[in-house]
mmCIF file of C-alpha atoms in Angstrom:
data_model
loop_
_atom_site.group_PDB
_atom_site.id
_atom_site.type_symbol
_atom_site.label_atom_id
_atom_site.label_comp_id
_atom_site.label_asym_id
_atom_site.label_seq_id
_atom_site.Cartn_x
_atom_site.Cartn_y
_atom_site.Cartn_z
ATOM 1 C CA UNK A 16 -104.471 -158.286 133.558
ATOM 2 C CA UNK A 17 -102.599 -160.414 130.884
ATOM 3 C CA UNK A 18 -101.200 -159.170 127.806
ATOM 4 C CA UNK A 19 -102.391 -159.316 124.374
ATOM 5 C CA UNK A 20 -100.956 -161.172 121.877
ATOM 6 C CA UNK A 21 -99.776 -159.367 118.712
ATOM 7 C CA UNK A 22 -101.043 -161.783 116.093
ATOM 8 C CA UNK A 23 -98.763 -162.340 113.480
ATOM 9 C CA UNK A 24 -99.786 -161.598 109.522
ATOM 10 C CA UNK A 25 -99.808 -164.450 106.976
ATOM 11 C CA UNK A 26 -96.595 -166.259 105.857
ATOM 12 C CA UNK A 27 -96.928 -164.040 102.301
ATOM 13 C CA UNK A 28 -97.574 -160.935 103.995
ATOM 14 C CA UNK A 29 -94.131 -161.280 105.368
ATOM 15 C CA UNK A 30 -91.151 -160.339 102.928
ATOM 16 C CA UNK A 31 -88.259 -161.810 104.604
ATOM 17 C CA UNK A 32 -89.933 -165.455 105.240
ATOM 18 C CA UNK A 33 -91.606 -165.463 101.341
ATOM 19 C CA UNK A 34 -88.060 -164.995 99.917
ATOM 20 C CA UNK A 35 -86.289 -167.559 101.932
ATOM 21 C CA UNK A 36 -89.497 -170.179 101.202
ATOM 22 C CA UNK A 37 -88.669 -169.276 97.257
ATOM 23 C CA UNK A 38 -84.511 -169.893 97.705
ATOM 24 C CA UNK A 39 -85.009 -172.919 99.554
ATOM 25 C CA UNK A 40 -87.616 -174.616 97.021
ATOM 26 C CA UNK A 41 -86.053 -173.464 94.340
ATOM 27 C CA UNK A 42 -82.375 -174.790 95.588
ATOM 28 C CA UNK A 43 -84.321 -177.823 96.261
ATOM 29 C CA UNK A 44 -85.013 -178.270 93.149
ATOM 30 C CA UNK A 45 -81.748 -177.506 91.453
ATOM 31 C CA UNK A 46 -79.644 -180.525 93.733
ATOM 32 C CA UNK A 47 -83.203 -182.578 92.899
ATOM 33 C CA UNK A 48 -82.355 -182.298 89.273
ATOM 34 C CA UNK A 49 -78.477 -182.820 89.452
ATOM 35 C CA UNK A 50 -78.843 -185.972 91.860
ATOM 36 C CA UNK A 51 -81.175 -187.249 88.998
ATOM 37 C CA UNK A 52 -78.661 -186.297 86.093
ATOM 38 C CA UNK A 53 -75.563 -187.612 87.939
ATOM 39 C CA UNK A 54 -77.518 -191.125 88.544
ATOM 40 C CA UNK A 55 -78.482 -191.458 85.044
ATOM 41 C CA UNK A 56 -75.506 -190.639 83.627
ATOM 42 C CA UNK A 57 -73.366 -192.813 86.099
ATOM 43 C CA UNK A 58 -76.108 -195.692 84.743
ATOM 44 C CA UNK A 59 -75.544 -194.836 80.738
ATOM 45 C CA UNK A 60 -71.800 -195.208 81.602
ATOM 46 C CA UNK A 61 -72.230 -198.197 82.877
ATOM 47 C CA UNK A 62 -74.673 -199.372 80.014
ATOM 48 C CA UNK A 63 -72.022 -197.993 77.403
ATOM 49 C CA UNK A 64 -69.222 -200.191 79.156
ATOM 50 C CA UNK A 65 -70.878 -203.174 79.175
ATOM 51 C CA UNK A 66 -72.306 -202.716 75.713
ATOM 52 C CA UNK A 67 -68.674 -202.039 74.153
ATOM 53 C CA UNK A 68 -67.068 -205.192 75.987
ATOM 54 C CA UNK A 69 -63.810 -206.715 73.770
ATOM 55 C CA UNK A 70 -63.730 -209.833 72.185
ATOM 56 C CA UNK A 71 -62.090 -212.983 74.180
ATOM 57 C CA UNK A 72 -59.055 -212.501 71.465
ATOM 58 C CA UNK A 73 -56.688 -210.522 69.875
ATOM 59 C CA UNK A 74 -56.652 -209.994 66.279
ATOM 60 C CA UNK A 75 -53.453 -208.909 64.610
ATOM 61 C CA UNK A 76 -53.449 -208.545 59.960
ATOM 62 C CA UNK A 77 -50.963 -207.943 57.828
ATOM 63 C CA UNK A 78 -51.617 -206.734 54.304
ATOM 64 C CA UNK A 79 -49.357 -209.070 52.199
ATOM 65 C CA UNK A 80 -50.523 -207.487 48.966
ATOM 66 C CA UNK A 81 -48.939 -206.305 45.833
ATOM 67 C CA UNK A 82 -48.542 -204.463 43.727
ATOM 68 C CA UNK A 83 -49.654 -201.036 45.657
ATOM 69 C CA UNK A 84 -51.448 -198.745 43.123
ATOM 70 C CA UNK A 85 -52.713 -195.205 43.325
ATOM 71 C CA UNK A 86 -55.307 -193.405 40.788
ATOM 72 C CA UNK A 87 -53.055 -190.142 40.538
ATOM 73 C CA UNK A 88 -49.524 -190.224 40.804
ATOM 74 C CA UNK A 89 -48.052 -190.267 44.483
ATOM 75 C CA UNK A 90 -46.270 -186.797 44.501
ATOM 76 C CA UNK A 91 -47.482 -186.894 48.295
ATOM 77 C CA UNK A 92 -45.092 -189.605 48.553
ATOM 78 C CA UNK A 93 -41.863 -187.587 47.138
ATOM 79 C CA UNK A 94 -40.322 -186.250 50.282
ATOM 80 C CA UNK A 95 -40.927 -189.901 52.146
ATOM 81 C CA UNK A 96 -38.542 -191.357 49.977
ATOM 82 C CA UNK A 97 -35.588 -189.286 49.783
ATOM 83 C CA UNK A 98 -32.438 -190.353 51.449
ATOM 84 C CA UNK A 99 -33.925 -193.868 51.525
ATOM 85 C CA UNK A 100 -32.501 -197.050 50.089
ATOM 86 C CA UNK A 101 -34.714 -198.670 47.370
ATOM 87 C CA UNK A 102 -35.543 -201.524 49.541
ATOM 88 C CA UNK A 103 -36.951 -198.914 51.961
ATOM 89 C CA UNK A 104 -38.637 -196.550 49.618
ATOM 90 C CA UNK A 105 -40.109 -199.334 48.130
ATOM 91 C CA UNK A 106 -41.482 -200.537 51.532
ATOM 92 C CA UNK A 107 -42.425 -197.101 51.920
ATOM 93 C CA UNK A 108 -44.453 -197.069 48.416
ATOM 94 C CA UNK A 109 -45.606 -200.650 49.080
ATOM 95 C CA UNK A 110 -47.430 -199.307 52.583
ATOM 96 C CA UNK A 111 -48.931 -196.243 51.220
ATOM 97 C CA UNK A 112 -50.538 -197.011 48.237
ATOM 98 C CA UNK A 113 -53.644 -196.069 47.815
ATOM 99 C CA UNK A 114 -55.489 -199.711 46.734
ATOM 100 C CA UNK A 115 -54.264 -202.829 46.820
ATOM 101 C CA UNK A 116 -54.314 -204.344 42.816
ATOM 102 C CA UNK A 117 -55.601 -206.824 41.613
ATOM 103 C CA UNK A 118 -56.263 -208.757 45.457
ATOM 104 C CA UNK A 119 -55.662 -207.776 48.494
ATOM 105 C CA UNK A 120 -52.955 -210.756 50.472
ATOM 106 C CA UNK A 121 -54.274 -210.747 54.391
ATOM 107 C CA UNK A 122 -52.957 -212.696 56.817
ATOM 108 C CA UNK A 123 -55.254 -212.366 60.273
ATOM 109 C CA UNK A 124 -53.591 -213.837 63.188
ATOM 110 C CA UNK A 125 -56.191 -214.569 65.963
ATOM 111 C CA UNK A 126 -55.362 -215.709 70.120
ATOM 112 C CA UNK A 127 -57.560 -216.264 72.619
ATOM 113 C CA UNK A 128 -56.959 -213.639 75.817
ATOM 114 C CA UNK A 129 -56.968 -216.939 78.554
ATOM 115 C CA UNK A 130 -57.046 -220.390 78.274
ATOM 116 C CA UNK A 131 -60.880 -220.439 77.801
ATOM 117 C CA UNK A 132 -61.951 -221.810 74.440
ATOM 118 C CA UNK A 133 -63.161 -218.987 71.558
ATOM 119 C CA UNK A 134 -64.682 -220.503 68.422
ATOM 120 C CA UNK A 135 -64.657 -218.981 65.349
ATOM 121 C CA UNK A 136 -67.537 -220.350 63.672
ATOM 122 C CA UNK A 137 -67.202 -217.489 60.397
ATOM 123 C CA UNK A 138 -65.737 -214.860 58.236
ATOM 124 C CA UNK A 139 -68.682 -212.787 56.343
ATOM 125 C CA UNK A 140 -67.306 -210.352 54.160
ATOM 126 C CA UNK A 141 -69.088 -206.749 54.070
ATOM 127 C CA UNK A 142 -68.389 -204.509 51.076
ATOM 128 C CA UNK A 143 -68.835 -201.077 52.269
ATOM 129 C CA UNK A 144 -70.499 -199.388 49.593
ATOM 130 C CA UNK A 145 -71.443 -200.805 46.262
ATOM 131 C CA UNK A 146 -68.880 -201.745 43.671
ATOM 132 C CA UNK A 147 -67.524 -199.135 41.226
ATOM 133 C CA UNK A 148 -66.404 -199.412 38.264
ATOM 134 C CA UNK A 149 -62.220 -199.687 37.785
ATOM 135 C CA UNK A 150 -60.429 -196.400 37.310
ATOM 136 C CA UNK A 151 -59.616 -195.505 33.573
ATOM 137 C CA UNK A 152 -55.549 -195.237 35.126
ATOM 138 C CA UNK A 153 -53.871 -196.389 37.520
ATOM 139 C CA UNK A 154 -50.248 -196.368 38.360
ATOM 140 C CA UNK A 155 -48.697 -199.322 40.092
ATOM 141 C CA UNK A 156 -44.762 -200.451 41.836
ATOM 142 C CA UNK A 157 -44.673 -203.768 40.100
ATOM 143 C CA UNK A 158 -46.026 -207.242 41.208
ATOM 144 C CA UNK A 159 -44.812 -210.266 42.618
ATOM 145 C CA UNK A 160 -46.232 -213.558 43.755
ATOM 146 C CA UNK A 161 -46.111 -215.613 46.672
ATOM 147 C CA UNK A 162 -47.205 -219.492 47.859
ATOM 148 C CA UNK A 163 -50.731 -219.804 49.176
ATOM 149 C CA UNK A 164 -50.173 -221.111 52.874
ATOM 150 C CA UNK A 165 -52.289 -222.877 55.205
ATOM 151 C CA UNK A 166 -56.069 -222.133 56.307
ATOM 152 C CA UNK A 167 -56.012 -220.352 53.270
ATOM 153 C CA UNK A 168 -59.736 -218.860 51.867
ATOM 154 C CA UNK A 169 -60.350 -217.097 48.582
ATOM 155 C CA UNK A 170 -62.786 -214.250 48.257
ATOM 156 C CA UNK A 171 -64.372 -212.879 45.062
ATOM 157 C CA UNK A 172 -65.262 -209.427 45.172
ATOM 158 C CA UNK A 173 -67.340 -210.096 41.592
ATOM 159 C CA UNK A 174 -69.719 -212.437 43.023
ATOM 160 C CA UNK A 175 -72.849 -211.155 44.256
ATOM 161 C CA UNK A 176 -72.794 -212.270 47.656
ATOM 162 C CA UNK A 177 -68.587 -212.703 48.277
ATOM 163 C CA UNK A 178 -68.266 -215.598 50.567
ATOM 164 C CA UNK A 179 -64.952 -216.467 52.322
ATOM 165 C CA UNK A 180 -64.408 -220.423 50.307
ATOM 166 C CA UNK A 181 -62.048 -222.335 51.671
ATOM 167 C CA UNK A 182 -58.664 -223.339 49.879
ATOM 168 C CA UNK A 183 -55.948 -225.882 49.421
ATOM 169 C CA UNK A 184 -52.041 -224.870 50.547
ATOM 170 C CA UNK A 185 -49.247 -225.170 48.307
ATOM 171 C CA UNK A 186 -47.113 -227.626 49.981
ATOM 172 C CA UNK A 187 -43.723 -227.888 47.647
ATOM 173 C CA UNK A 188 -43.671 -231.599 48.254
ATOM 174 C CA UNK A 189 -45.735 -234.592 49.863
ATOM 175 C CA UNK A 190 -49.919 -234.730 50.032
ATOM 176 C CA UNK A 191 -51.813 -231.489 50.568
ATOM 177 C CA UNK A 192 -53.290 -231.474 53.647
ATOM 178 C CA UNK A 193 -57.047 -231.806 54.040
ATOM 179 C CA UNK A 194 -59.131 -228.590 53.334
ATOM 180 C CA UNK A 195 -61.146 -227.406 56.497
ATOM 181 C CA UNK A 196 -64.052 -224.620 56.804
ATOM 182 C CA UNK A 197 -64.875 -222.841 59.763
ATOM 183 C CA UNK A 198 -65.356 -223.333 62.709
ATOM 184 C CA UNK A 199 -61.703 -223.572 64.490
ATOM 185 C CA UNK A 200 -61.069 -223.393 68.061
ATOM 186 C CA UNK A 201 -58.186 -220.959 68.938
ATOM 187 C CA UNK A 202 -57.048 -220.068 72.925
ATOM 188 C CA UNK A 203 -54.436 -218.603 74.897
ATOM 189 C CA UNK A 204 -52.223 -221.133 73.814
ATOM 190 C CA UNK A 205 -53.827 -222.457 70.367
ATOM 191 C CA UNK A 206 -53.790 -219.591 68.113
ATOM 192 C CA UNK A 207 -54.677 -219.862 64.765
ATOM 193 C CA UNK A 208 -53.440 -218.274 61.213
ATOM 194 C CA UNK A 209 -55.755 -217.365 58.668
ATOM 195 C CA UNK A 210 -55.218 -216.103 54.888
ATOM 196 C CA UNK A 211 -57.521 -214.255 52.885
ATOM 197 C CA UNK A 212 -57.079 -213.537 49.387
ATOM 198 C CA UNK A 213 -59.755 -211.277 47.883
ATOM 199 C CA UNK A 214 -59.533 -210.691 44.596
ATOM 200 C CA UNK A 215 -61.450 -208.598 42.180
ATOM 201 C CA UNK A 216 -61.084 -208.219 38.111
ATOM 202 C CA UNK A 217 -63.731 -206.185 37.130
ATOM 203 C CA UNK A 218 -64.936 -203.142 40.295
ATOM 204 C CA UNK A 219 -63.618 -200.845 42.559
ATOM 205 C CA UNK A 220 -64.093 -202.300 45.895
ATOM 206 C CA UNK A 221 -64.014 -201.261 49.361
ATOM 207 C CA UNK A 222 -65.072 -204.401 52.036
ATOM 208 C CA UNK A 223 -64.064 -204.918 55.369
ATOM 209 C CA UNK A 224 -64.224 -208.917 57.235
ATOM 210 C CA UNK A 225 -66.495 -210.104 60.182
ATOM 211 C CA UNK A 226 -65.465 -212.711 62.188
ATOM 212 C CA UNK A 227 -68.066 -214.441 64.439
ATOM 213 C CA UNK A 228 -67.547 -216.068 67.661
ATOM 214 C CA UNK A 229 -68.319 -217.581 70.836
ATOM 215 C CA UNK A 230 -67.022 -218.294 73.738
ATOM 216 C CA UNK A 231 -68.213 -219.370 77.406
ATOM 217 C CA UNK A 232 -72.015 -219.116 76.206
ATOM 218 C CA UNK A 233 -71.599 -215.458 74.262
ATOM 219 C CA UNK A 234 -71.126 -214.686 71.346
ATOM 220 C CA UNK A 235 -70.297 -211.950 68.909
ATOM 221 C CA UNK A 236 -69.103 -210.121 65.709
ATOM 222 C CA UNK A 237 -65.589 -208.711 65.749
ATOM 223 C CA UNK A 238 -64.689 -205.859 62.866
ATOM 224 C CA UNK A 239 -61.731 -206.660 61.054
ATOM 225 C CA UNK A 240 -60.423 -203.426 59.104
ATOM 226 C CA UNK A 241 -57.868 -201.372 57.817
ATOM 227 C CA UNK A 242 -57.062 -199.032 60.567
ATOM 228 C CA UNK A 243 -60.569 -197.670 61.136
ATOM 229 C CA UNK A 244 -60.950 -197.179 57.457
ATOM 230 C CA UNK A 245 -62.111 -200.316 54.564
ATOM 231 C CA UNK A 246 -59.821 -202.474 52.313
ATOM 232 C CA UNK A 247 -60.199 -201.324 49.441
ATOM 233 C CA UNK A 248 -58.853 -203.452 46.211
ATOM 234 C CA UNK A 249 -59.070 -201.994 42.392
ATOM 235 C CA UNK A 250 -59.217 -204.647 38.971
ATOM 236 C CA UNK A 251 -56.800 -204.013 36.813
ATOM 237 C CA UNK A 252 -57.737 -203.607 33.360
ATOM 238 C CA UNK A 253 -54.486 -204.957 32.125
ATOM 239 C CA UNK A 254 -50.677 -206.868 33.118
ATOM 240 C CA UNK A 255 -49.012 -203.776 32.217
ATOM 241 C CA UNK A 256 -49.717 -199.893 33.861
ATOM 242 C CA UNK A 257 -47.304 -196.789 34.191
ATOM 243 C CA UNK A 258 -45.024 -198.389 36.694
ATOM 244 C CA UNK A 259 -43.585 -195.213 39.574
ATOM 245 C CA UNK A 260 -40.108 -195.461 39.463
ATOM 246 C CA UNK A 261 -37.053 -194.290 41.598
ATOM 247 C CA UNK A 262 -34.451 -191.801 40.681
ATOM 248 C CA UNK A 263 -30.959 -192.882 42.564
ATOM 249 C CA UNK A 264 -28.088 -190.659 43.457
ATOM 250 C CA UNK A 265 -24.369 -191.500 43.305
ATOM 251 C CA UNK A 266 -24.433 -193.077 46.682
ATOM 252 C CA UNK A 267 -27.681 -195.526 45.397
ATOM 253 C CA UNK A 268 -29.792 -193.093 47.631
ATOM 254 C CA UNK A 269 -33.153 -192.232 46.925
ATOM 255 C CA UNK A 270 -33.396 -188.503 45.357
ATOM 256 C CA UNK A 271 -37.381 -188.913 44.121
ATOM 257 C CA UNK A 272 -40.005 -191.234 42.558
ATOM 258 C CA UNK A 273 -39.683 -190.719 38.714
ATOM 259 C CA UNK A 274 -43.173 -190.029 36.846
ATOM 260 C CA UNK A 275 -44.260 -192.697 33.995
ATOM 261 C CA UNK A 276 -43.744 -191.350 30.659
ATOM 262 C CA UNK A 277 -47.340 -192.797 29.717
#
């Protein structure tokens, strides 16, 4: 006579089996999910990348301005001076003012990375925020002057649409040379040397430069700043402001900045 067969119950009816089904699906769903997040994310990263590639030069300024001025008097500035010669405390000042009055002296150096032609086709000046009015006081180092060299453009803060213009040099003897507007072609080996003088007599600006390019059938806008941060050049309501001075030791050290009487 053959043997019955027990008949098993229903898949839910049996404890053990239900809670494995329930792991499984649920650890299914858990790598499911991560697979998904680690695909998109490895995608964004390569959006990102792509999306933040660097311009086919190198851009290098140099803030030839003067004098540096500050709206309060630099006491921050005290200890960075002492034990310094004046030349170097001066340099020190110079660097760390808080404006630049009057106009802000930039010199922009720009190379192409290869040998592959970039062409600079502009300069648009961006003022960061609107103009403000001058500070009632401001205390300055002193001023000086210097020759207006080649590719040379003037900017006017005071204008309502400040447009890099174009220049002549000062060239101590002989004819000037021709005055040329963008576009210039700079490479690996043909770099070029811009200056900017933006000027301002009656706001409290802060602006920072774009330079457009192209190169190779792309193109682009390259940031030029101050560090991360904006330019930022003050009028001067007058020649003549409390001028920060330097108190000298025996040995013609720097001991501290003296404070303006006025």
């Amino acid at each position: 006579m053959e043997a019955r067969k027990e008949k098993k119950p229903p898949f839910w009816k049996r404890p053990l089996t239900w809670v494995m089904t329930v792991l499984l699906g649920a650890l299914a769903a858990v790598l499911g999910g991560a697979l998904q997040n680690l695909f998109t994310t490895a995608g964004s990263k390569a959006v990102n990348e792509f999306s933040k590639e660097r311009p086919p030069f190198t851009a290098v300024s140099e803030d030839d301005s003067c004098p540096a001025v500050w709206t309060h008097f630099p006491d921050k500035l005290q200890k960075a001076v002492m034990g310094k010669t004046e030349e170097e405390a001066f340099a020190i000042l110079d660097k760390n003012g808080e404006a630049d009055g009057r106009a802000t002296e930039l010199t922009v150096t720009l190379q192409g990375r290869t040998q592959s032609a970039v062409v600079i086709t502009g300069v648009r000046v961006v003022m960061s925020r609107p103009p403000q009015p001058p500070p009632a006081s401001v205390f300055g180092t002193g001023g000086c002057g210097a020759a207006v060299p080649t590719r040379s453009f003037a900017i006017d803060l005071d204008s309502k649409t400040p447009t890099a213009t174009p220049v002549a040099p000062d060239i101590p003897s002989g004819p000037s040379p021709a005055v040329i507007d963008f576009p210039y072609k700079i490479s690996a080996t043909d770099p070029e040397v811009f200056h900017f003088s933006v000027q301002t007599s009656a706001c409290d600006c802060t602006w920072y430069l774009e330079i457009e390019w192209n190169s190779n059938g792309k193109s682009g806008t390259y940031r030029l700043d101050n560090g991360g941060k904006p330019f930022r050049t003050l009028a001067l309501k007058s020649d003549s402001w409390p001028m920060v001075g330097l108190y000298k030791g025996r040995d013609g050290r720097v001991t501290g900045l003296s404070r303006p009487s006025h």
